[in-house]
Short mmCIF file of C-alpha atoms in Angstrom, two decimals:
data_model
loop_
_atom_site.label_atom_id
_atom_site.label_comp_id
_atom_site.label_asym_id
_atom_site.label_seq_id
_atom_site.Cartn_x
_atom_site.Cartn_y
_atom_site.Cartn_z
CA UNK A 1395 -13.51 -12.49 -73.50
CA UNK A 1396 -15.11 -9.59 -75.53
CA UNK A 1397 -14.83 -6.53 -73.51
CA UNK A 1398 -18.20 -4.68 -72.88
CA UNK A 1399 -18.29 -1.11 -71.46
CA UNK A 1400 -22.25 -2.17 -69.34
CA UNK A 1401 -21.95 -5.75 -68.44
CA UNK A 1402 -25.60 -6.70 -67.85
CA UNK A 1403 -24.97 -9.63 -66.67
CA UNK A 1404 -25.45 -9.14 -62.42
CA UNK A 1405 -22.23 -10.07 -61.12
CA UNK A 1406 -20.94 -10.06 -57.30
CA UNK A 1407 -17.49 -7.19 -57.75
CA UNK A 1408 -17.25 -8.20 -53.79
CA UNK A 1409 -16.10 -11.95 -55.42
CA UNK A 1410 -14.34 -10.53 -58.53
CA UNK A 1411 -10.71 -10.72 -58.71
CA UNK A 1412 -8.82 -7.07 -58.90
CA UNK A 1413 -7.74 -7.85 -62.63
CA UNK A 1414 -9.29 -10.24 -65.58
CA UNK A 1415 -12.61 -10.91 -63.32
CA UNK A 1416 -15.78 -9.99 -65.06
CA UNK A 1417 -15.77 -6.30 -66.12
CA UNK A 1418 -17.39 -3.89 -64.12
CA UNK A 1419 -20.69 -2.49 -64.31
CA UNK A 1420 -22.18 -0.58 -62.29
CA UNK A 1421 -19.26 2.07 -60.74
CA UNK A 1422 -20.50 1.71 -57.23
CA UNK A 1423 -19.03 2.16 -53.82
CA UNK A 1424 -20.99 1.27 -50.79
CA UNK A 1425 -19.46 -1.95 -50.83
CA UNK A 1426 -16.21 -2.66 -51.38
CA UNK A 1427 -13.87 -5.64 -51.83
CA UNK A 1428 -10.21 -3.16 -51.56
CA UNK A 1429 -11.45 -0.34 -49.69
CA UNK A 1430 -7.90 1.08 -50.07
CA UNK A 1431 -8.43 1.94 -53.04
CA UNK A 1432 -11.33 4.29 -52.69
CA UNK A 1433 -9.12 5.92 -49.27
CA UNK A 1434 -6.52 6.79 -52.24
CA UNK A 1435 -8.93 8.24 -54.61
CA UNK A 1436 -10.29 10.93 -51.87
CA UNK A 1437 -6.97 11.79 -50.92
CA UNK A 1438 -5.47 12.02 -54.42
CA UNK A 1439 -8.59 14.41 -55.10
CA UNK A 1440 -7.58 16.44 -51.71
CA UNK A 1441 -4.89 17.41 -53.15
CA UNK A 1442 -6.28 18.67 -56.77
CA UNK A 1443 -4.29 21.75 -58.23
CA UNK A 1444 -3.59 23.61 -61.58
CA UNK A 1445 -0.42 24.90 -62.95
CA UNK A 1446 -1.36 27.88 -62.87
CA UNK A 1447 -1.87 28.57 -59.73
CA UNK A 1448 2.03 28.85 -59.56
CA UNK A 1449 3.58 31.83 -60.32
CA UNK A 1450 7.04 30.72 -62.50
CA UNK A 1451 7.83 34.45 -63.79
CA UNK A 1452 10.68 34.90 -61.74
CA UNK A 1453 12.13 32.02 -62.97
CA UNK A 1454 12.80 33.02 -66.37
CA UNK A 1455 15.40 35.34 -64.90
CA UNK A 1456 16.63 32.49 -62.94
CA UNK A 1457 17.25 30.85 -65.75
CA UNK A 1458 19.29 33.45 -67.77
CA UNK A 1459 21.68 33.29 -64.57
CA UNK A 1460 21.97 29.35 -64.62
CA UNK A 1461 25.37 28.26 -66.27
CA UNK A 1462 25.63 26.05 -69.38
CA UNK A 1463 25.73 23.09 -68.09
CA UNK A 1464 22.80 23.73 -64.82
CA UNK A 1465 21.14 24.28 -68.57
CA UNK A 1466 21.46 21.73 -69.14
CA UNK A 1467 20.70 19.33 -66.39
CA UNK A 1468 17.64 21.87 -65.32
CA UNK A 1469 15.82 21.39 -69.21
CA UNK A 1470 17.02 17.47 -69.12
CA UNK A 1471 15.14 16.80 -66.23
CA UNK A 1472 11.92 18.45 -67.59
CA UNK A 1473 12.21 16.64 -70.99
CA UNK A 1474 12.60 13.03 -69.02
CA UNK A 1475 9.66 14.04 -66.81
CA UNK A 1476 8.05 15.11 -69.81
CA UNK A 1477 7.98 11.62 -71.06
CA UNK A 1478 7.13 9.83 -68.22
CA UNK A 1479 3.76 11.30 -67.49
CA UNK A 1480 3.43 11.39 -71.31
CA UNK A 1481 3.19 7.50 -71.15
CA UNK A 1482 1.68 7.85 -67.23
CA UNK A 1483 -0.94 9.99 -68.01
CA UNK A 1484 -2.46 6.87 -71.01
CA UNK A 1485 -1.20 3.67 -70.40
CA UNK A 1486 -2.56 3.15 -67.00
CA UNK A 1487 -6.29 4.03 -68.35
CA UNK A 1488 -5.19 1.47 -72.02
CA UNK A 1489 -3.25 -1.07 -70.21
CA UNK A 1490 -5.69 -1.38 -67.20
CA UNK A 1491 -9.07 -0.23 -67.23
CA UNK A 1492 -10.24 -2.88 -69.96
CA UNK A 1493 -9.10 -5.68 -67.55
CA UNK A 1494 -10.03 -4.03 -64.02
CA UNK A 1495 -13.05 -6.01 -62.70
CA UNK A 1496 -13.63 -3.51 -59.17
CA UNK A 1497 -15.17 -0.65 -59.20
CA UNK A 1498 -13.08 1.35 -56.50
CA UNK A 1499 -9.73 0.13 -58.58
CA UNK A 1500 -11.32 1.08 -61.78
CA UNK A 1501 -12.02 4.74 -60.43
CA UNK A 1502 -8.30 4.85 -58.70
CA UNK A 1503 -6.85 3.95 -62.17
CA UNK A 1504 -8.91 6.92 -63.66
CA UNK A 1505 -8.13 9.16 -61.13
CA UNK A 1506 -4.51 8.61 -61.25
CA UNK A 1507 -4.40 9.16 -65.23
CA UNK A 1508 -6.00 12.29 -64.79
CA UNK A 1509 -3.41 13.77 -62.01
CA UNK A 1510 -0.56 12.77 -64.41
CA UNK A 1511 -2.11 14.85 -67.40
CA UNK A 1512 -2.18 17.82 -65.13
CA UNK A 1513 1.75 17.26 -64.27
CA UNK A 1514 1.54 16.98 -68.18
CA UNK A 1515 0.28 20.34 -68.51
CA UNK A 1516 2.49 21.67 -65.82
CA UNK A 1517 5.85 21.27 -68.05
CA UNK A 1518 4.26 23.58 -70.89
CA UNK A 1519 3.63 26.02 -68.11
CA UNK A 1520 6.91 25.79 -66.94
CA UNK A 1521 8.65 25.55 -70.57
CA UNK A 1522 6.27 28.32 -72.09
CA UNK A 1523 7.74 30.77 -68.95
CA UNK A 1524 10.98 29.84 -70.08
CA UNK A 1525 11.15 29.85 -73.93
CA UNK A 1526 9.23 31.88 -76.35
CA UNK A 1527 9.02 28.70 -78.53
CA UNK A 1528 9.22 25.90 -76.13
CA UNK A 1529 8.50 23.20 -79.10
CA UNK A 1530 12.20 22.76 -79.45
CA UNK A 1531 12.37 21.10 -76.30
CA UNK A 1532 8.94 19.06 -76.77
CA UNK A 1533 10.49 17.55 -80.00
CA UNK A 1534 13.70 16.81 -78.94
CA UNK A 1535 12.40 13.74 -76.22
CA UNK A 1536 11.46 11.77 -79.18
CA UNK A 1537 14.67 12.04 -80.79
CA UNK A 1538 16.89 12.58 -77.60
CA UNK A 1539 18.74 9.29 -77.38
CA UNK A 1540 19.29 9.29 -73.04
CA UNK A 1541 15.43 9.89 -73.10
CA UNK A 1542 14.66 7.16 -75.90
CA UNK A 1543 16.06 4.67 -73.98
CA UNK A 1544 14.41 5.14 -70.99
CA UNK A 1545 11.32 5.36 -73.02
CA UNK A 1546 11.18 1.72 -74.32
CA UNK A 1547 12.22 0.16 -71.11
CA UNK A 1548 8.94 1.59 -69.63
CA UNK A 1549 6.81 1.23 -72.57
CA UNK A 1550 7.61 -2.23 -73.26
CA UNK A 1551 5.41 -3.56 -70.75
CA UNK A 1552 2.24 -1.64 -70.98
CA UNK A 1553 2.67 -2.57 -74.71
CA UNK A 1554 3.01 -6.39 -74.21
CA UNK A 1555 0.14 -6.00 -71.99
CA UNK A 1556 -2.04 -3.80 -73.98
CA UNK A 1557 -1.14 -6.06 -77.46
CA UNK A 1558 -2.05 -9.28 -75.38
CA UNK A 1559 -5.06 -8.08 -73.84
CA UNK A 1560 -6.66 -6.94 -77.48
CA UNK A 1561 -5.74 -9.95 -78.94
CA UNK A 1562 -7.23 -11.98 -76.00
CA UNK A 1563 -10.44 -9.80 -75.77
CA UNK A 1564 -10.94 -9.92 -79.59
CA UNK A 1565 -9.89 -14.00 -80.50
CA UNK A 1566 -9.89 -14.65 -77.27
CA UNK A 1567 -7.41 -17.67 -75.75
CA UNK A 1568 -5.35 -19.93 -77.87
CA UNK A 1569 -2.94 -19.07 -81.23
CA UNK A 1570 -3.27 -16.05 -83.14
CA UNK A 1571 -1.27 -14.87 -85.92
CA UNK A 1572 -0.78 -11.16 -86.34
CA UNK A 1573 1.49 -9.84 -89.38
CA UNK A 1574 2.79 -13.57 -89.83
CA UNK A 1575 3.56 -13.79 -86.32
CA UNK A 1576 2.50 -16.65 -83.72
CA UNK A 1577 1.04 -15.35 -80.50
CA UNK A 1578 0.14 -17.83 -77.79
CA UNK A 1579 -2.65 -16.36 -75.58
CA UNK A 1580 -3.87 -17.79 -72.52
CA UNK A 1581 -5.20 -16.91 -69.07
CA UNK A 1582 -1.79 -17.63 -66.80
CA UNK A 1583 0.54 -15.92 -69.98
CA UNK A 1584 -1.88 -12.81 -69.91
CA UNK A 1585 -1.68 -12.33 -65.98
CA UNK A 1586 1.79 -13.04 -66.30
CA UNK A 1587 2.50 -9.81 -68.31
CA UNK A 1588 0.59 -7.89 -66.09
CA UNK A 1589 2.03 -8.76 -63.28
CA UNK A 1590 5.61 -7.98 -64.99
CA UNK A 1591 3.96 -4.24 -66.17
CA UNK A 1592 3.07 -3.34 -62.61
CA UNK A 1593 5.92 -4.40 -61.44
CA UNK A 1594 7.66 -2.01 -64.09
CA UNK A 1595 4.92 0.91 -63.06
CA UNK A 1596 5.90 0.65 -59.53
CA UNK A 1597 9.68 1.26 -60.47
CA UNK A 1598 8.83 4.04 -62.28
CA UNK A 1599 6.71 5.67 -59.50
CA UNK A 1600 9.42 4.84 -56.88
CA UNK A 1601 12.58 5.61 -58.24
CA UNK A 1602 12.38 7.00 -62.04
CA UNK A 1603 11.41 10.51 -60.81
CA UNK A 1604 14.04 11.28 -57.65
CA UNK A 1605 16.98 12.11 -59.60
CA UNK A 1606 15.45 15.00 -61.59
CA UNK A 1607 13.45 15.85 -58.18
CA UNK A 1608 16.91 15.73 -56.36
CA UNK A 1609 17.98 18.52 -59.33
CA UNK A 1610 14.76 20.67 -58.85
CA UNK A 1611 15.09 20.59 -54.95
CA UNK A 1612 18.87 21.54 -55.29
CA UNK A 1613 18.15 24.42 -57.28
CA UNK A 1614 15.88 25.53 -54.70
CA UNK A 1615 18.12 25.11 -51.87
CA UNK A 1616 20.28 27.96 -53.59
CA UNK A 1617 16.83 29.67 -54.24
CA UNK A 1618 16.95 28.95 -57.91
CA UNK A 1619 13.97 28.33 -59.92
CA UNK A 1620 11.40 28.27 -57.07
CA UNK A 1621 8.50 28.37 -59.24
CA UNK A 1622 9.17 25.31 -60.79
CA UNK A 1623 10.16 23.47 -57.39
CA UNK A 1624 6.80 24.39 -56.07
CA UNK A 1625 4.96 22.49 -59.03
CA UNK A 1626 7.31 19.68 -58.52
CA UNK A 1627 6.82 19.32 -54.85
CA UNK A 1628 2.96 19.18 -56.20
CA UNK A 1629 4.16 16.88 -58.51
CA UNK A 1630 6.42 14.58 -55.88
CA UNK A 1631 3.34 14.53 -53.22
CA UNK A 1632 0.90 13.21 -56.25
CA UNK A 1633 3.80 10.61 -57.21
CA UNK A 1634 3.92 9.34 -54.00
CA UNK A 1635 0.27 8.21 -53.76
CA UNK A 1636 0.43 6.57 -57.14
CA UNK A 1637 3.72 4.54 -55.40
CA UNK A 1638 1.48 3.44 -52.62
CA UNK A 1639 -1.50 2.16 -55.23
CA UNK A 1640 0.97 0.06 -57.16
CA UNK A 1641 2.56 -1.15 -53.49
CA UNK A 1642 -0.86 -2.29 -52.63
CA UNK A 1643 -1.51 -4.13 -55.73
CA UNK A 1644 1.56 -5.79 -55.74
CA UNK A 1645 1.14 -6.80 -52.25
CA UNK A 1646 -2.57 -7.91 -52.25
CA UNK A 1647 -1.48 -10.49 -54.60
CA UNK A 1648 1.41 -11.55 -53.12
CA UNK A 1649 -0.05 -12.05 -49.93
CA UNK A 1650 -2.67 -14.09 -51.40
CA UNK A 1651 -5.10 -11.68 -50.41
CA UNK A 1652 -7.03 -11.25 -54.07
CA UNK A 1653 -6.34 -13.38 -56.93
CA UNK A 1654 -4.45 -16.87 -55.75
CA UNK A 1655 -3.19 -17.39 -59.44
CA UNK A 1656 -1.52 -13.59 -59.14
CA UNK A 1657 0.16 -14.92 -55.54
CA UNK A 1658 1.89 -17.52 -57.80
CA UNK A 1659 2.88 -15.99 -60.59
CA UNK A 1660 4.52 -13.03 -57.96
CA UNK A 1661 6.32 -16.13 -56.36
CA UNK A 1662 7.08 -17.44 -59.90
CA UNK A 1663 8.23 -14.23 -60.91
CA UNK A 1664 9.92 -12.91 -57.95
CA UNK A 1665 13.81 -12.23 -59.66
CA UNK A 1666 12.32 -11.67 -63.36
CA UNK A 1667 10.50 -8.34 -60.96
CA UNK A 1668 13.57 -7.77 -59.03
CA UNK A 1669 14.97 -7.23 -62.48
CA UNK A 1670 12.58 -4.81 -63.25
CA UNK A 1671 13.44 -2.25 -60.74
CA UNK A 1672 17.47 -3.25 -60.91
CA UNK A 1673 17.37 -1.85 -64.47
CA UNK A 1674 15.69 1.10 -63.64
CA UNK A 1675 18.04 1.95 -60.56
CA UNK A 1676 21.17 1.28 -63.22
CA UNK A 1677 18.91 3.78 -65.92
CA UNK A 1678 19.01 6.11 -63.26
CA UNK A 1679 22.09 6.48 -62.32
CA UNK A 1680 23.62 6.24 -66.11
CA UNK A 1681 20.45 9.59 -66.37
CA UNK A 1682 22.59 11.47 -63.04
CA UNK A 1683 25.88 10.50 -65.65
CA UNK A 1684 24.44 12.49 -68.26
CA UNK A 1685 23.27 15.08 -66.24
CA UNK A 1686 26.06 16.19 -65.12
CA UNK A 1687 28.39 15.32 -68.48
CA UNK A 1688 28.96 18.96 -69.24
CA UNK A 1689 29.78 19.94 -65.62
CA UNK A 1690 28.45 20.00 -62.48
CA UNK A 1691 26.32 22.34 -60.16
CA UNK A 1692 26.27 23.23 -56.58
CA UNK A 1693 25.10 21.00 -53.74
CA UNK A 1694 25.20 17.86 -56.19
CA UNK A 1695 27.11 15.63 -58.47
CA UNK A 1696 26.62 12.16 -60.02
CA UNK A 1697 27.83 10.10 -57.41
CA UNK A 1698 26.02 11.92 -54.34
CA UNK A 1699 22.60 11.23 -56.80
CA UNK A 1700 23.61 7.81 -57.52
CA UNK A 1701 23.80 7.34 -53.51
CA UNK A 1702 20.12 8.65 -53.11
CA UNK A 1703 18.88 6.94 -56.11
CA UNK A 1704 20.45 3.43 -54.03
CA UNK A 1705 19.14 4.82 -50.71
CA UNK A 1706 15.56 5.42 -52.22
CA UNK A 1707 15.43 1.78 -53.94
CA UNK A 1708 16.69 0.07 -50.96
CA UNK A 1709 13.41 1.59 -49.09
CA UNK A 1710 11.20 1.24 -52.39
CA UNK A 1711 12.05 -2.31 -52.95
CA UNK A 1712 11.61 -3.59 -48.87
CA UNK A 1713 8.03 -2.24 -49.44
CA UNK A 1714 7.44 -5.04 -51.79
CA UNK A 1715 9.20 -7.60 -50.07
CA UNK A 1716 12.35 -7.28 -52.74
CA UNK A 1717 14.75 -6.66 -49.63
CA UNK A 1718 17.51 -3.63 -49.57
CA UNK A 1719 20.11 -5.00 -52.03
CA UNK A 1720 22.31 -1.52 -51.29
CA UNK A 1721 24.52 -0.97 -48.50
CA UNK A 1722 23.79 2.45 -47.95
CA UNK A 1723 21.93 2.99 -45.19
CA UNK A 1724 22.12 6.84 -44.10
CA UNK A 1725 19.77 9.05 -46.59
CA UNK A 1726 22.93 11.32 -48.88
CA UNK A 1727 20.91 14.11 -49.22
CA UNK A 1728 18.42 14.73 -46.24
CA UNK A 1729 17.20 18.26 -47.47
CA UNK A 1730 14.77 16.49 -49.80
CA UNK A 1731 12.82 15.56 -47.02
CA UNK A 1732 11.57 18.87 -46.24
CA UNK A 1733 10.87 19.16 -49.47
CA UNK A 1734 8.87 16.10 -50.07
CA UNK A 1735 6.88 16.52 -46.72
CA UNK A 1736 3.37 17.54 -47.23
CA UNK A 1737 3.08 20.02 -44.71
CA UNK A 1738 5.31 22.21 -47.10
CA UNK A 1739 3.28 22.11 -50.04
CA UNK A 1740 0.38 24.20 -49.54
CA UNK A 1741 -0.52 26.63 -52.35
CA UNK A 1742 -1.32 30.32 -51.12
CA UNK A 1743 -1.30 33.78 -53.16
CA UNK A 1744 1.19 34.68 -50.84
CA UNK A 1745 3.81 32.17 -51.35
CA UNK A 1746 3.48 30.83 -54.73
CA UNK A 1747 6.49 32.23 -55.75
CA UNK A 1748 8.83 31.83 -53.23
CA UNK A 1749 8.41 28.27 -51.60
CA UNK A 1750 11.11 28.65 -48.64
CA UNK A 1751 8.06 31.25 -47.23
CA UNK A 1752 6.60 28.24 -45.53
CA UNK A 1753 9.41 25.94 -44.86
CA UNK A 1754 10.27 26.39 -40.77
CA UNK A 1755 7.54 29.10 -40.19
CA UNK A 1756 4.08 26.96 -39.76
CA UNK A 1757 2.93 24.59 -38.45
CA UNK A 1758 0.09 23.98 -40.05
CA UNK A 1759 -0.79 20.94 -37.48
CA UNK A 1760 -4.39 21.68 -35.30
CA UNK A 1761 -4.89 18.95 -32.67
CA UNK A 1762 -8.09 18.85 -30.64
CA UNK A 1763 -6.28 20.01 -27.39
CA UNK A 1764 -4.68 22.92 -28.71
CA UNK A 1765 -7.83 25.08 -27.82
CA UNK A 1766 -7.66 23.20 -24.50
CA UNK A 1767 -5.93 26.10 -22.79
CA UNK A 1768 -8.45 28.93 -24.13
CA UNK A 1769 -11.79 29.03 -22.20
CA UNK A 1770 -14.86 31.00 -23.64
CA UNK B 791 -14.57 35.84 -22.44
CA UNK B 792 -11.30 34.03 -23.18
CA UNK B 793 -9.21 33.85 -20.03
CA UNK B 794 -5.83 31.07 -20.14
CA UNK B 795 -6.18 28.13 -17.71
CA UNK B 796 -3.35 27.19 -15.39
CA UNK B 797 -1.10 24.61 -17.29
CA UNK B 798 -1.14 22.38 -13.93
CA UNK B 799 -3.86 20.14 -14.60
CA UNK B 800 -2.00 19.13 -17.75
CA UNK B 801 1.12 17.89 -15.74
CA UNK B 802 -1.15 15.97 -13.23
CA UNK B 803 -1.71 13.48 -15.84
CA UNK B 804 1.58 13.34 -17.73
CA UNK B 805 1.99 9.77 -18.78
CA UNK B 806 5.88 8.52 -20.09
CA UNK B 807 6.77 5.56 -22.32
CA UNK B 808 9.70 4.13 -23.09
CA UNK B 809 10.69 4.36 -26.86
CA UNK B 810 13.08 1.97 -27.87
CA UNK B 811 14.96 2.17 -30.65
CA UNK B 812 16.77 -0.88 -32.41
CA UNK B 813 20.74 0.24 -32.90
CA UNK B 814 19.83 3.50 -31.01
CA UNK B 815 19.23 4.38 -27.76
CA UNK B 816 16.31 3.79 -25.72
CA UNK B 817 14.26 7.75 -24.88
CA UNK B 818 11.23 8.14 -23.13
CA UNK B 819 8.35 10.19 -24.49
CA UNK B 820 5.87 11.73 -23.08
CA UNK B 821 1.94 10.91 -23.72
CA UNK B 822 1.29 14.35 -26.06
CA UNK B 823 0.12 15.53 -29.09
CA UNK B 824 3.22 15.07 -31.12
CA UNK B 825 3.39 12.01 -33.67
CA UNK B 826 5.90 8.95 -32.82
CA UNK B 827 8.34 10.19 -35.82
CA UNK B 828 8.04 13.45 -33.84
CA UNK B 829 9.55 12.20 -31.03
CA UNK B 830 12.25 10.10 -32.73
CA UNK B 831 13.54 13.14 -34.55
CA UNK B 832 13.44 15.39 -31.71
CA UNK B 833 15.67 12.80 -29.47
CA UNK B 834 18.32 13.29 -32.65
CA UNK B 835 17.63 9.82 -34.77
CA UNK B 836 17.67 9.79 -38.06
CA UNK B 837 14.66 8.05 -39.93
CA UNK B 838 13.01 8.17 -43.01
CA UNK B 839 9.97 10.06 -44.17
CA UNK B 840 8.58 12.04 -47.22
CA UNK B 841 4.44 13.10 -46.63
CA UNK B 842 4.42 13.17 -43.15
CA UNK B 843 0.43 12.15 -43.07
CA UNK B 844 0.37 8.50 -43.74
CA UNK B 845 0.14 8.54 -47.35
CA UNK B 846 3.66 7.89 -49.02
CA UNK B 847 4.82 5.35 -46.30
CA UNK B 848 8.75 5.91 -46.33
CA UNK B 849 8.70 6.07 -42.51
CA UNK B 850 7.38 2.52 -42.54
CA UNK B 851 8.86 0.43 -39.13
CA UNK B 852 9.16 -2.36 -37.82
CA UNK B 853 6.49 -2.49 -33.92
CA UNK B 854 8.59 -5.47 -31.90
CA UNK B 855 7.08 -5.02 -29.09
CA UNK B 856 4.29 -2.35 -27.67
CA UNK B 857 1.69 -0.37 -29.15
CA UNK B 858 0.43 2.39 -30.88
CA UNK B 859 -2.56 4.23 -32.09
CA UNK B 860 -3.24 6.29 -35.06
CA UNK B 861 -4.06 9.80 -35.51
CA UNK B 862 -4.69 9.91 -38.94
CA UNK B 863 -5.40 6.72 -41.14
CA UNK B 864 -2.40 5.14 -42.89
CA UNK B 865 -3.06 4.69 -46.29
CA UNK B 866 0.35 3.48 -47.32
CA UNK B 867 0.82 -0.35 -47.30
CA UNK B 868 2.16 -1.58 -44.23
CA UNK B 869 2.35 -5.47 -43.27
CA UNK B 870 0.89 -6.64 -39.74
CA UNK B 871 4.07 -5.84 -37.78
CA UNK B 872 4.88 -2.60 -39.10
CA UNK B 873 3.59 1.03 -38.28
CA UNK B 874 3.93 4.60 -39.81
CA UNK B 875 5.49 7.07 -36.99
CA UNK B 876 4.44 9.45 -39.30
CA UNK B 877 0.67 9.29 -38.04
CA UNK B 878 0.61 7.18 -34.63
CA UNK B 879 1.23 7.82 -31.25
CA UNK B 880 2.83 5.13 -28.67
CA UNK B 881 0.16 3.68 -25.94
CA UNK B 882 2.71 1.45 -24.10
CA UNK B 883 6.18 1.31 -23.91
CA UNK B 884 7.84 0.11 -27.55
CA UNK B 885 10.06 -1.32 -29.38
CA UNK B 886 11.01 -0.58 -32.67
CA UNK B 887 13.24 -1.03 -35.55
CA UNK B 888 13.76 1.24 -38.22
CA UNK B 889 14.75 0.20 -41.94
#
């Protein structure tokens, strides 16, 4: 079906299916078939911020302190987050939007794009701080091999997806051949591959981040770098409502509660899923190996991060109904918690570059009865 | 003029419930401002959580038995017999498990 950016044709989005419906037209919210989606979108715009709000100048001399190999795993971490919101901050808006037939998902999908660009921006903030010519870094993640890796495992699907969906919306169903190739497009194959990519999106919003979080917040615990663990705490409470989007999706169709096809292909495709997030727990911990390949730092080493990385996927993966395949069942390193908690993340001239000023000193919780005890 | 009321009226209607806690030990909490997760932390169990407001849902739990209302909406996904401690307060005794 050709794709048209104003369908005139009046259609009912409170009947439309999430994905491969009609396309939307008019971007309308007073009703609304998912109204999660529109309760994600206000919150993910509560939390709007800019790089530069955060002071990172005192972590250039933080840096020239670091040992080799903290280097190391501190400029790691930024290029591997560097390339996953390179690919988050697109490929939601490519692989999605032309297939998204709600208006409150379409918006979400937009929305979420655009908070990944500014974590985008963030790591030139951070880098330029650091490094009078940061473009050393920036072009080593397409040549790094540990990053490359990664890389095509998460592009893959969005690619599959995006390839399939052209072909679909320009020839539309039946057997095209591209470059001598035989592709076999129909309606269950198509919904199939999307199912598979946001199944691959979700591992990467649940798990691909939290070992080079784990590093950030560890530096911080030793009061290292604390301009840069402020943005990623900004970062890490933005990640965590993309998580939830992709855990409703997921969920809506396996619970039958939007598309019944998508129900049976997330039956059908329970293990090929499971997979999915298996391989990224595995790229994970093989990323915590080459972390910490030229020594180690304080506070952490690779098998404390593979514990968390197994601790975090056994909670990720019971969200979707994927059960906890990990026996670990006490969290390794409970000091991210405080660090991931949104009470601890506000931005203030005061405290943008220290972050412990908040943590432990307020309580920035107002209930109603609070006043109770004051009388005018 | 802002003068301080006498804290007794509070007490008068101080209502308990009984938190239990599957693996743990049961506590009883008292009907107050502080959130369900609150109260599990303070009695020295360890749970879950990242946002803290409903959002992230890595508090999620299992409700056996009981019930509870929220403070803030949840927007993480939850299924029909699980709550966020993170954002609700008890209204009855409860049960719960944690993951």
């Amino acid at each position: 079906m050709k794709y048209t950016t104003f369908n005139q044709e009046s259609n009912d989005t409170m009947t439309e299916p999430m994905f491969f419906g009609n396309p939307v037209n008019v971007a309308r919210y007073d009703q609304q078939k998912h109204p999660i989606f529109e309760k994600l979108i206000e919150k993910q715009i509560s939390f709007f911020w800019r790089p530069e709000e955060v002071d990172v100048s005192k972590d250039r001399m933080d840096f020239q302190k670091l040992s080799d190999a903290e280097r190391h795993i501190f400029i790691s971490n930024l290029k591997y987050q560097t390339l996953l919101d390179s690919i988050q901050g697109r490929s939601p808006n490519i692989a999605f939007l032309p297939i998204i037939s709600i208006p409150e998902l379409e918006t979400w999908v937009e929305t979420w794009s655009f908070f990944e660009t500014i974590h985008s921006r963030s790591y030139t903030h951070i880098l330029r701080n650091l490094f009078s010519n940061p473009s050393e870094i920036f072009d080593d993640i397409v040549v790094n091999e540990e990053i490359k890796k990664r890389a095509s495992d998460i592009s893959k699907y969005y690619d599959d997806l995006i390839f399939a969906t052209q072909l679909w919306q320009t020839q539309g169903e039946g057997e095209h051949v591209v470059d001598g190739v035989t592709h076999s497009i129909n309606m269950r194959q198509l919904k199939k591959l999307l199912y598979l990519c946001m199944n691959s999106v979700n591992a990467l919003e649940a798990i691909r981040f939290y070992v080079s979080f784990a590093c950030t917040f560890a530096f911080a615990e030793r009061e290292l770098m604390e301009g840069n663990s402020k943005i990623i705490r900004l970062i890490a409470r933005d990640e965590n409502i993309h998580l939830t989007s992709t855990q409703h999706v997921l969920n809506l169709w396996a619970k039958g509660k939007d598309d019944p096809e998508m129900a049976e292909i997330a039956a059908e495709c329970h293990e090929e899923a499971k997979a999915i997030f298996m391989k990224a727990v595995e790229q994970e911990k093989e990323w915590a190996k080459y972390l910490f390949n030229s020594g180690s730092m304080l506070g952490l080493n690779e098998e404390i991060l593979c514990q968390y990385v197994e601790y975090i996927a056994n909670h990720r993966m019971a969200a979707i109904g994927m059960g906890q395949p990990f026996d670990i069942k006490s969290n390794p390193l409970p000091w991210m918690n405080n660090y991931l908690s949104s009470d601890n993340v506000q931005v203030a001239p005061q405290e943008t570059e220290i972050s412990s000023y908040l943590v432990g000193q307020i309580d920035s919780e107002v209930a109603s009865d609070d006043f109770e005890a004051f009388e005018l | 003029m802002i003068s301080r009321r006498s804290n007794s009226k509070v007490s008068e209607k101080l209502v308990i419930y009984r938190v239990r806690v599957e693996g743990s030990d049961s506590f009883q909490c008292a009907k107050d401002d502080k959130t369900l997760l609150k109260h599990i932390e303070d009695h020295g169990i360890e749970v879950h959580y990242h946002c803290r407001e409903g959002y992230c849902g890595a508090c999620r739990t299992k409700l056996i038995q009981g019930e509870v209302e929220y403070i803030t909406d949840p927007l993480a996904f939850i299924d029909d017999d699980e709550i966020l401690p993170c954002c609700c307060k008890p209204t009855s005794d409860i049960h719960i498990k944690l993951y």
